[in-house]
């Protein structure tokens, strides 16, 4: 089964550094990111997991739970977490799935055989509070992810859920946003965007971020 934006994130049960996790139950009514790491005790993954731990408050502020996946066992993960905390100045307290049987990696198509037939690529699944996949990003093992970009995507998803706007190139929280082209009624526009808007082209209209 291929997973797309809009698919329900498949449920699973797997061991983790925090015990057995039933994914949907664990998510509850929160948003979540599920992100994979090729292997324990590897340098790029060590920096990524440390950064994610250090951004804990930023994830919590957005109502987001973090869940990492790596294809080694719990004991290995626990030893690795000590190294991560020691080298990255973190206190890693989100769970890491022990996906030694590749159950989750297979379910989420995180193993790309043309890249490597046993290790996962670096996938990130953004899952909303209705368990729907809202965005997917994929990097090769050699490229560490940018966790500010992950937060930026969450900000865009959560903003555009609540307002009839989209976020333009390189947008970050607080910047002007684009009014969706479908919105044309002048009264509706005035009501939704009391701070006004600029028409650059009829299809390109910018307005201050409505929730700021
Ligand atoms: C790393 O995390 O450093 C890594 C993992 C697998 C292949 C290459 C790099």
Coordinates of N, CA and C and ligand atoms in Angstrom, one line a residue:
X1 N 0.8 -1.2 0.0 CA 0.0 0.0 0.0 C 0.9 1.2 0.0
X2 N 0.7 2.1 -1.0 CA 1.5 3.3 -0.9 C 0.8 4.4 -0.1
X3 N 1.5 5.2 0.6 CA 0.9 6.2 1.5 C 1.1 7.5 0.8
X4 N 0.0 8.3 0.9 CA -0.1 9.6 0.3 C -0.5 10.6 1.3
X5 N -0.4 11.9 0.9 CA -1.0 12.9 1.7 C -2.5 12.7 1.6
X6 N -3.1 12.7 2.8 CA -4.5 12.4 2.9 C -4.9 11.0 3.4
X7 N -3.9 10.1 3.2 CA -4.1 8.7 3.7 C -4.2 8.7 5.3
X8 N -4.9 7.8 5.8 CA -4.9 7.6 7.3 C -3.6 6.9 7.6
X9 N -2.8 7.4 8.6 CA -1.5 6.8 9.0 C -1.8 5.4 9.5
X10 N -1.2 4.4 8.9 CA -1.5 3.1 9.3 C -1.2 2.9 10.8
X11 N -2.0 2.2 11.5 CA -1.8 1.8 12.9 C -0.8 0.7 13.0
X12 N -0.1 0.6 14.1 CA 0.8 -0.6 14.4 C 1.0 -0.7 15.9
X13 N 1.6 -1.8 16.2 CA 2.0 -2.0 17.6 C 3.5 -2.4 17.5
X14 N 4.3 -1.8 18.3 CA 5.7 -2.1 18.2 C 6.4 -1.7 19.5
X15 N 7.5 -2.4 19.8 CA 8.3 -2.1 21.0 C 9.0 -0.8 20.9
X16 N 9.3 -0.1 22.0 CA 10.1 1.1 21.9 C 10.8 1.3 23.2
X17 N 11.6 2.4 23.2 CA 12.3 2.7 24.5 C 11.4 3.1 25.6
X18 N 10.1 3.3 25.3 CA 9.1 3.6 26.3 C 8.1 2.5 26.5
X19 N 8.5 1.3 26.1 CA 7.6 0.1 26.2 C 6.8 0.0 24.9
X20 N 5.8 -0.9 24.9 CA 5.0 -1.2 23.7 C 4.2 0.0 23.3
X21 N 4.2 0.3 22.1 CA 3.4 1.4 21.6 C 2.4 1.0 20.6
X22 N 1.1 1.3 20.9 CA 0.0 1.2 19.9 C -0.1 2.6 19.3
X23 N 0.2 2.7 18.1 CA 0.4 4.0 17.5 C -0.8 4.9 17.6
X24 N -1.9 4.5 17.2 CA -3.1 5.4 17.2 C -3.5 5.8 18.6
X25 N -3.4 4.8 19.5 CA -3.7 5.1 20.9 C -2.7 6.0 21.5
X26 N -1.4 5.8 21.1 CA -0.4 6.7 21.7 C -0.5 8.1 21.2
X27 N -0.9 8.3 19.9 CA -1.2 9.6 19.3 C -2.3 10.3 20.0
X28 N -3.3 9.6 20.4 CA -4.5 10.2 21.0 C -5.1 11.3 20.1
X29 N -5.3 12.5 20.7 CA -5.8 13.6 19.9 C -4.7 14.6 19.5
X30 N -3.5 14.1 19.5 CA -2.4 15.0 19.2 C -2.0 14.9 17.7
X31 N -1.3 15.9 17.2 CA -0.5 15.8 16.0 C 0.7 14.9 16.3
X32 N 1.4 14.4 15.3 CA 2.6 13.6 15.5 C 3.5 13.7 14.3
X33 N 4.8 13.5 14.6 CA 5.7 13.2 13.5 C 6.4 11.9 13.8
X34 N 6.4 11.1 12.7 CA 7.1 9.8 12.8 C 8.3 9.9 11.9
X35 N 9.4 9.7 12.4 CA 10.6 9.9 11.6 C 11.6 8.8 11.8
X36 N 12.2 8.4 10.6 CA 13.0 7.2 10.6 C 14.5 7.5 10.6
X37 N 15.3 6.6 11.1 CA 16.7 6.7 11.2 C 17.3 5.4 10.7
X38 N 18.3 5.5 9.8 CA 18.8 4.3 9.2 C 19.4 3.3 10.2
X39 N 20.1 3.7 11.2 CA 20.7 2.8 12.1 C 21.2 3.5 13.4
X40 N 21.3 2.7 14.5 CA 21.8 3.2 15.7 C 23.3 3.5 15.6
X41 N 23.8 4.3 16.4 CA 25.3 4.6 16.5 C 25.9 5.0 15.1
X42 N 25.1 5.9 14.5 CA 25.6 6.5 13.2 C 25.6 8.0 13.4
X43 N 26.6 8.7 12.8 CA 26.8 10.1 13.2 C 25.7 11.0 12.8
X44 N 25.2 11.0 11.6 CA 24.1 11.9 11.2 C 22.9 11.7 12.1
X45 N 22.5 10.5 12.3 CA 21.3 10.2 13.1 C 21.5 10.7 14.5
X46 N 22.7 10.6 15.1 CA 23.0 11.0 16.4 C 22.7 12.5 16.5
X47 N 23.1 13.3 15.5 CA 22.9 14.8 15.6 C 21.4 15.1 15.4
X48 N 20.7 14.3 14.6 CA 19.3 14.6 14.3 C 18.5 14.3 15.6
X49 N 18.7 13.2 16.2 CA 17.9 12.8 17.4 C 18.2 13.8 18.6
X50 N 19.4 14.2 18.7 CA 19.8 15.2 19.7 C 19.0 16.5 19.4
X51 N 19.0 17.0 18.2 CA 18.4 18.2 17.8 C 16.9 18.1 18.1
X52 N 16.3 17.0 17.7 CA 14.8 16.8 18.0 C 14.5 16.9 19.5
X53 N 15.4 16.3 20.3 CA 15.2 16.3 21.7 C 15.3 17.8 22.2
X54 N 16.3 18.5 21.7 CA 16.5 19.9 22.2 C 15.4 20.8 21.7
X55 N 14.6 20.4 20.7 CA 13.5 21.2 20.3 C 12.1 20.8 20.9
X56 N 12.2 20.0 21.9 CA 11.0 19.4 22.6 C 9.9 20.5 22.8
X57 N 10.4 21.6 23.4 CA 9.3 22.6 23.8 C 8.7 23.2 22.5
X58 N 9.4 23.3 21.4 CA 8.9 23.8 20.2 C 7.8 22.8 19.6
X59 N 8.1 21.6 19.7 CA 7.1 20.6 19.3 C 5.9 20.6 20.2
X60 N 6.1 20.6 21.5 CA 5.0 20.6 22.5 C 4.1 21.8 22.3
X61 N 4.7 23.0 22.0 CA 3.9 24.2 21.8 C 2.9 24.0 20.7
X62 N 3.3 23.2 19.7 CA 2.4 23.0 18.5 C 1.5 21.8 18.7
X63 N 1.5 21.2 19.9 CA 0.7 20.0 20.2 C 1.1 18.8 19.5
X64 N 2.4 18.6 19.3 CA 2.9 17.6 18.5 C 3.7 16.6 19.3
X65 N 3.5 15.3 19.0 CA 4.3 14.2 19.7 C 5.3 13.7 18.7
X66 N 6.5 13.4 19.2 CA 7.6 12.9 18.3 C 7.8 11.4 18.6
X67 N 7.9 10.7 17.4 CA 8.2 9.2 17.5 C 9.3 8.9 16.5
X68 N 10.4 8.4 17.0 CA 11.5 8.0 16.0 C 11.4 6.5 15.8
X69 N 11.9 6.1 14.6 CA 12.0 4.7 14.3 C 13.5 4.4 13.9
X70 N 14.0 3.3 14.5 CA 15.3 2.8 14.0 C 15.2 1.3 14.1
X71 N 15.9 0.6 13.2 CA 15.8 -0.8 13.0 C 16.6 -1.7 13.9
X72 N 17.0 -1.1 15.1 CA 17.7 -1.9 16.1 C 16.8 -2.1 17.3
X73 N 17.4 -2.9 18.2 CA 16.5 -3.3 19.4 C 16.6 -2.3 20.5
X74 N 15.7 -2.5 21.5 CA 15.5 -1.5 22.6 C 16.9 -1.3 23.3
X75 N 17.6 -2.4 23.6 CA 18.8 -2.3 24.4 C 19.8 -1.4 23.7
X76 N 19.9 -1.7 22.4 CA 20.8 -0.8 21.5 C 20.4 0.6 21.6
X77 N 19.1 0.9 21.4 CA 18.6 2.2 21.4 C 19.0 2.9 22.7
X78 N 18.8 2.2 23.8 CA 19.0 2.8 25.2 C 20.5 3.2 25.3
X79 N 21.4 2.3 24.8 CA 22.8 2.7 24.9 C 23.1 3.8 24.0
X80 N 22.5 3.9 22.9 CA 22.7 5.0 21.9 C 22.2 6.3 22.5
X81 N 21.1 6.3 23.2 CA 20.5 7.5 23.7 C 21.5 8.2 24.7
X82 N 22.3 7.3 25.5 CA 23.3 7.9 26.4 C 24.3 8.7 25.6
X83 N 24.7 8.1 24.4 CA 25.7 8.8 23.6 C 25.1 10.1 23.0
X84 N 23.9 10.0 22.6 CA 23.2 11.2 22.0 C 23.2 12.3 23.0
X85 N 22.8 12.0 24.2 CA 22.7 13.0 25.3 C 24.0 13.6 25.6
X86 N 25.0 12.6 25.7 CA 26.4 13.1 26.0 C 26.9 14.0 25.0
X87 N 26.7 13.7 23.7 CA 27.4 14.5 22.6 C 26.6 15.6 22.1
X88 N 25.2 15.6 22.3 CA 24.4 16.7 21.7 C 23.8 17.6 22.8
X89 N 24.2 17.3 24.1 CA 23.7 18.2 25.2 C 22.2 18.1 25.3
X90 N 21.6 16.9 25.0 CA 20.2 16.8 25.1 C 19.8 15.9 26.3
X91 N 18.4 15.9 26.5 CA 17.9 14.9 27.4 C 16.7 14.3 26.6
X92 N 17.1 13.2 25.9 CA 16.1 12.7 24.9 C 15.0 11.9 25.6
X93 N 13.8 12.4 25.5 CA 12.8 11.7 26.3 C 11.5 11.3 25.4
X94 N 11.7 11.4 24.1 CA 10.6 10.8 23.3 C 11.0 9.4 22.9
X95 N 10.0 8.6 22.6 CA 10.3 7.2 22.3 C 10.9 6.9 21.0
X96 N 11.8 5.9 20.9 CA 12.4 5.4 19.7 C 11.8 4.0 19.5
X97 N 11.1 3.8 18.4 CA 10.6 2.4 18.1 C 11.8 1.5 17.8
X98 N 11.7 0.3 18.4 CA 12.7 -0.8 18.1 C 12.1 -1.6 17.0
X99 N 12.5 -1.3 15.8 CA 11.8 -1.9 14.6 C 12.7 -3.0 14.0
X100 N 13.3 -3.8 14.9 CA 14.2 -4.8 14.4 C 13.6 -5.8 13.3
X101 N 12.2 -6.0 13.5 CA 11.6 -6.8 12.5 C 11.1 -6.0 11.2
X102 N 11.4 -4.7 11.2 CA 11.1 -3.8 10.1 C 9.6 -3.7 9.8
X103 N 8.8 -4.0 10.9 CA 7.3 -3.9 10.7 C 6.9 -2.5 10.3
X104 N 7.3 -1.5 11.1 CA 6.9 -0.1 10.8 C 7.6 0.4 9.5
X105 N 8.9 0.0 9.4 CA 9.6 0.5 8.2 C 8.9 0.0 6.9
X106 N 8.4 -1.2 7.0 CA 7.8 -1.8 5.8 C 6.4 -1.2 5.6
X107 N 5.6 -1.0 6.7 CA 4.3 -0.5 6.6 C 4.3 1.0 6.0
X108 N 5.4 1.7 6.4 CA 5.5 3.1 5.9 C 6.4 3.3 4.8
X109 N 6.8 2.1 4.2 CA 7.7 2.2 3.0 C 8.9 3.0 3.2
X110 N 9.6 2.8 4.3 CA 10.8 3.6 4.7 C 12.1 2.9 4.2
X111 N 11.9 1.7 3.6 CA 13.1 1.0 3.1 C 13.0 1.1 1.6
X112 N 14.0 1.8 1.0 CA 14.0 2.0 -0.5 C 15.2 1.1 -1.0
X113 N 14.8 0.0 -1.6 CA 15.9 -1.0 -1.9 C 16.9 -0.6 -2.8
X114 N 16.6 0.4 -3.7 CA 17.7 0.9 -4.6 C 18.7 1.7 -3.8
X115 N 18.3 2.2 -2.6 CA 19.2 3.0 -1.8 C 20.0 2.0 -0.9
X116 N 19.2 1.2 -0.2 CA 19.8 0.2 0.7 C 18.7 -0.8 1.0
X117 N 18.9 -2.1 1.0 CA 17.8 -3.0 1.1 C 17.5 -3.4 2.5
X118 N 18.2 -2.9 3.5 CA 17.9 -3.2 4.9 C 17.7 -2.0 5.8
X119 N 18.4 -0.9 5.5 CA 18.2 0.3 6.3 C 17.2 1.2 5.8
X120 N 16.6 2.0 6.7 CA 15.6 2.9 6.2 C 16.2 4.2 5.7
X121 N 15.5 4.9 4.8 CA 15.9 6.2 4.4 C 15.4 7.2 5.6
X122 N 15.7 8.5 5.4 CA 15.2 9.4 6.4 C 13.8 9.9 6.0
X123 N 12.8 9.3 6.5 CA 11.4 9.7 6.2 C 10.9 10.5 7.4
X124 N 10.0 11.5 7.0 CA 9.2 12.2 8.1 C 7.8 12.2 7.6
X125 N 6.9 11.6 8.5 CA 5.5 11.6 8.2 C 4.9 12.6 9.2
X126 N 4.1 13.6 8.7 CA 3.4 14.6 9.5 C 2.0 14.1 9.6
X127 N 1.5 13.9 10.8 CA 0.2 13.3 11.0 C -0.6 14.2 11.9
X128 N -1.9 14.5 11.4 CA -2.7 15.4 12.2 C -3.5 14.8 13.3
X129 N -4.3 15.6 13.9 CA -5.0 15.0 15.1 C -6.2 14.2 14.7
X130 N -6.4 14.0 13.4 CA -7.4 13.0 12.9 C -6.7 11.8 12.3
X131 N -5.4 11.6 12.6 CA -4.6 10.5 12.1 C -4.3 10.5 10.6
X132 N -4.5 11.7 10.0 CA -4.3 11.7 8.6 C -2.9 12.2 8.3
X133 N -2.3 11.6 7.3 CA -1.0 12.0 6.8 C -1.1 13.4 6.1
X134 N -0.4 14.4 6.5 CA -0.6 15.7 6.0 C 0.6 16.1 5.1
X135 N 1.8 15.5 5.4 CA 3.0 15.8 4.5 C 3.9 14.7 4.8
X136 N 4.8 14.5 3.8 CA 5.8 13.4 3.8 C 7.1 14.0 3.3
X137 N 8.2 13.9 4.0 CA 9.4 14.2 3.3 C 10.4 13.1 3.4
X138 N 11.3 13.0 2.5 CA 12.2 11.8 2.4 C 13.6 12.3 2.0
X139 N 14.6 11.9 2.7 CA 16.0 12.3 2.4 C 16.8 11.0 2.4
X140 N 17.9 11.0 1.7 CA 18.8 9.8 1.8 C 19.6 9.8 3.1
X141 N 20.1 8.7 3.4 CA 20.9 8.5 4.7 C 22.0 9.6 4.8
X142 N 22.5 10.0 3.7 CA 23.7 10.9 3.8 C 23.3 12.3 4.1
X143 N 22.0 12.7 4.1 CA 21.6 14.1 4.3 C 20.8 14.2 5.5
X144 N 21.3 14.9 6.5 CA 20.6 15.1 7.7 C 19.5 16.1 7.5
X145 N 18.4 15.9 8.2 CA 17.2 16.8 8.0 C 17.4 18.1 8.8
X146 N 16.6 19.1 8.3 CA 16.5 20.4 9.0 C 15.3 20.4 9.9
X147 N 15.5 20.4 11.2 CA 14.3 20.3 12.1 C 13.6 21.6 12.1
X148 N 14.2 22.7 11.8 CA 13.5 24.0 11.7 C 12.5 23.9 10.5
X149 N 12.9 23.2 9.5 CA 12.0 23.0 8.3 C 10.8 22.2 8.7
X150 N 11.0 21.2 9.6 CA 10.0 20.3 10.0 C 8.9 21.2 10.8
X151 N 9.5 22.0 11.7 CA 8.6 22.9 12.5 C 7.8 23.9 11.6
X152 N 8.5 24.4 10.5 CA 7.9 25.3 9.6 C 6.8 24.7 8.8
X153 N 7.0 23.4 8.5 CA 5.9 22.7 7.8 C 4.7 22.5 8.7
X154 N 4.9 22.2 9.9 CA 3.8 22.1 10.9 C 3.1 23.4 11.1
X155 N 3.9 24.5 11.1 CA 3.2 25.8 11.3 C 2.4 26.1 10.1
X156 N 2.8 25.8 8.9 CA 2.1 26.0 7.7 C 0.8 25.2 7.7
X157 N 0.9 23.9 8.0 CA -0.3 23.0 8.0 C -1.3 23.5 9.0
X158 N -0.8 23.9 10.2 CA -1.8 24.3 11.3 C -2.4 25.6 10.9
X159 N -1.7 26.5 10.3 CA -2.2 27.8 10.0 C -3.3 27.7 8.8
X160 N -2.9 26.9 7.8 CA -3.8 26.8 6.6 C -5.0 26.0 6.9
X161 N -5.0 25.2 8.0 CA -6.2 24.5 8.4 C -7.2 25.5 9.0
X162 N -6.8 26.6 9.5 CA -7.7 27.5 10.2 C -8.1 28.8 9.4
X163 N -7.3 29.1 8.4 CA -7.6 30.3 7.6 C -7.5 29.9 6.1
X164 N -8.2 30.7 5.3 CA -8.2 30.4 3.8 C -6.9 31.1 3.2
X165 N -5.8 30.6 3.6 CA -4.5 31.1 3.1 C -3.6 29.9 2.8
X166 N -2.5 30.2 2.1 CA -1.5 29.3 1.8 C -0.2 30.0 2.1
X167 N 0.9 29.3 2.3 CA 2.2 29.9 2.7 C 3.1 29.9 1.5
X168 N 3.7 31.1 1.1 CA 4.5 31.2 -0.1 C 5.9 30.7 0.2
X169 N 6.7 30.8 -0.8 CA 8.1 30.4 -0.8 C 8.8 30.9 0.4
X170 N 9.6 30.0 1.1 CA 10.4 30.4 2.2 C 9.7 31.1 3.4
X171 N 8.4 30.9 3.4 CA 7.6 31.5 4.4 C 8.0 31.0 5.8
X172 N 8.0 31.8 6.8 CA 8.1 31.4 8.1 C 7.1 32.1 9.0
X173 N 6.8 31.5 10.2 CA 5.8 32.0 11.0 C 5.9 33.5 11.2
X174 N 4.9 34.3 10.9 CA 4.9 35.7 11.1 C 5.0 36.5 9.8
X175 N 5.4 35.8 8.7 CA 5.5 36.4 7.4 C 4.1 36.6 6.8
X176 N 4.1 37.4 5.8 CA 2.8 37.5 5.0 C 2.5 36.2 4.3
X177 N 1.2 36.0 4.1 CA 0.7 34.7 3.5 C -0.1 35.1 2.3
X178 N -0.4 34.0 1.5 CA -1.2 34.2 0.3 C -2.6 33.8 0.5
X179 N -3.5 34.6 0.0 CA -5.0 34.4 0.1 C -5.3 33.3 -1.0
X180 N -6.1 32.3 -0.6 CA -6.4 31.2 -1.6 C -7.2 31.9 -2.8
X181 N -6.8 31.5 -4.0 CA -7.5 32.1 -5.2 C -9.0 31.9 -5.2
X182 N -9.5 30.9 -4.6 CA -11.0 30.6 -4.7 C -11.8 31.7 -4.0
X183 N -11.1 32.4 -3.1 CA -11.8 33.5 -2.3 C -11.9 34.7 -3.1
X184 N -13.1 35.1 -3.5 CA -13.2 36.3 -4.4 C -14.2 37.3 -4.0
X185 N -15.1 36.9 -3.1 CA -16.2 37.8 -2.7 C -15.6 39.0 -1.8
X186 N -15.7 40.2 -2.3 CA -15.1 41.4 -1.5 C -15.5 41.4 -0.1
X187 N -16.8 41.2 0.2 CA -17.2 41.2 1.6 C -16.6 40.1 2.5
X188 N -16.5 39.0 1.9 CA -15.9 37.8 2.6 C -14.4 38.1 2.8
X189 N -13.7 38.7 1.8 CA -12.3 39.0 1.9 C -12.1 40.1 3.0
X190 N -13.0 41.1 3.1 CA -12.8 42.1 4.1 C -13.1 41.6 5.5
X191 N -14.0 40.6 5.6 CA -14.3 40.0 6.9 C -13.2 39.1 7.3
X192 N -12.6 38.3 6.4 CA -11.6 37.4 6.8 C -10.2 38.0 7.0
X193 N -10.0 39.1 6.3 CA -8.7 39.7 6.4 C -8.8 41.2 6.7
X194 N -9.2 41.5 7.9 CA -9.4 42.9 8.3 C -8.2 43.8 8.3
X195 N -7.0 43.2 8.3 CA -5.8 44.0 8.1 C -5.5 44.4 6.7
X196 N -6.3 43.9 5.8 CA -6.2 44.3 4.4 C -5.3 43.3 3.6
X197 N -5.2 43.6 2.3 CA -4.3 42.7 1.5 C -3.8 43.5 0.3
X198 N -2.7 43.0 -0.3 CA -2.2 43.6 -1.5 C -2.4 42.7 -2.7
X199 N -2.8 43.3 -3.7 CA -3.1 42.5 -5.0 C -1.8 42.8 -5.9
X200 N -1.1 41.7 -6.1 CA 0.1 41.9 -7.0 C -0.3 41.4 -8.4
X201 N -1.0 40.4 -8.4 CA -1.7 39.9 -9.6 C -3.1 39.4 -9.1
X202 N -4.1 39.3 -10.0 CA -5.4 38.9 -9.5 C -5.3 37.5 -8.7
X203 N -4.4 36.7 -9.1 CA -4.2 35.4 -8.4 C -3.2 35.4 -7.3
X204 N -2.5 36.5 -7.1 CA -1.4 36.6 -6.1 C -1.7 37.8 -5.2
X205 N -2.3 37.4 -4.0 CA -2.7 38.4 -3.1 C -2.1 38.1 -1.7
X206 N -1.4 39.1 -1.2 CA -0.7 38.9 0.1 C -1.4 39.6 1.2
X207 N -1.4 38.9 2.4 CA -2.0 39.5 3.6 C -1.2 39.2 4.8
X208 N -1.2 40.1 5.8 CA -0.5 39.7 7.0 C -1.0 38.4 7.6
X209 N -0.2 37.7 8.3 CA -0.6 36.4 8.8 C -1.8 36.6 9.8
X210 N -3.0 36.0 9.5 CA -4.2 36.4 10.2 C -4.2 36.1 11.7
X211 N -3.4 35.2 12.2 CA -3.4 34.9 13.6 C -2.3 35.7 14.4
X212 N -1.8 36.7 13.8 CA -0.7 37.5 14.4 C -1.2 38.9 14.7
Ligands
LIG1 C1 24.4 8.4 9.6 O1 23.4 8.6 10.3 O2 25.4 9.0 9.9 C2 24.4 7.5 8.5 C3 23.6 6.4 8.5 C4 23.6 5.5 7.4 C5 24.4 5.8 6.3 C6 25.2 6.9 6.3 C7 25.2 7.8 7.4

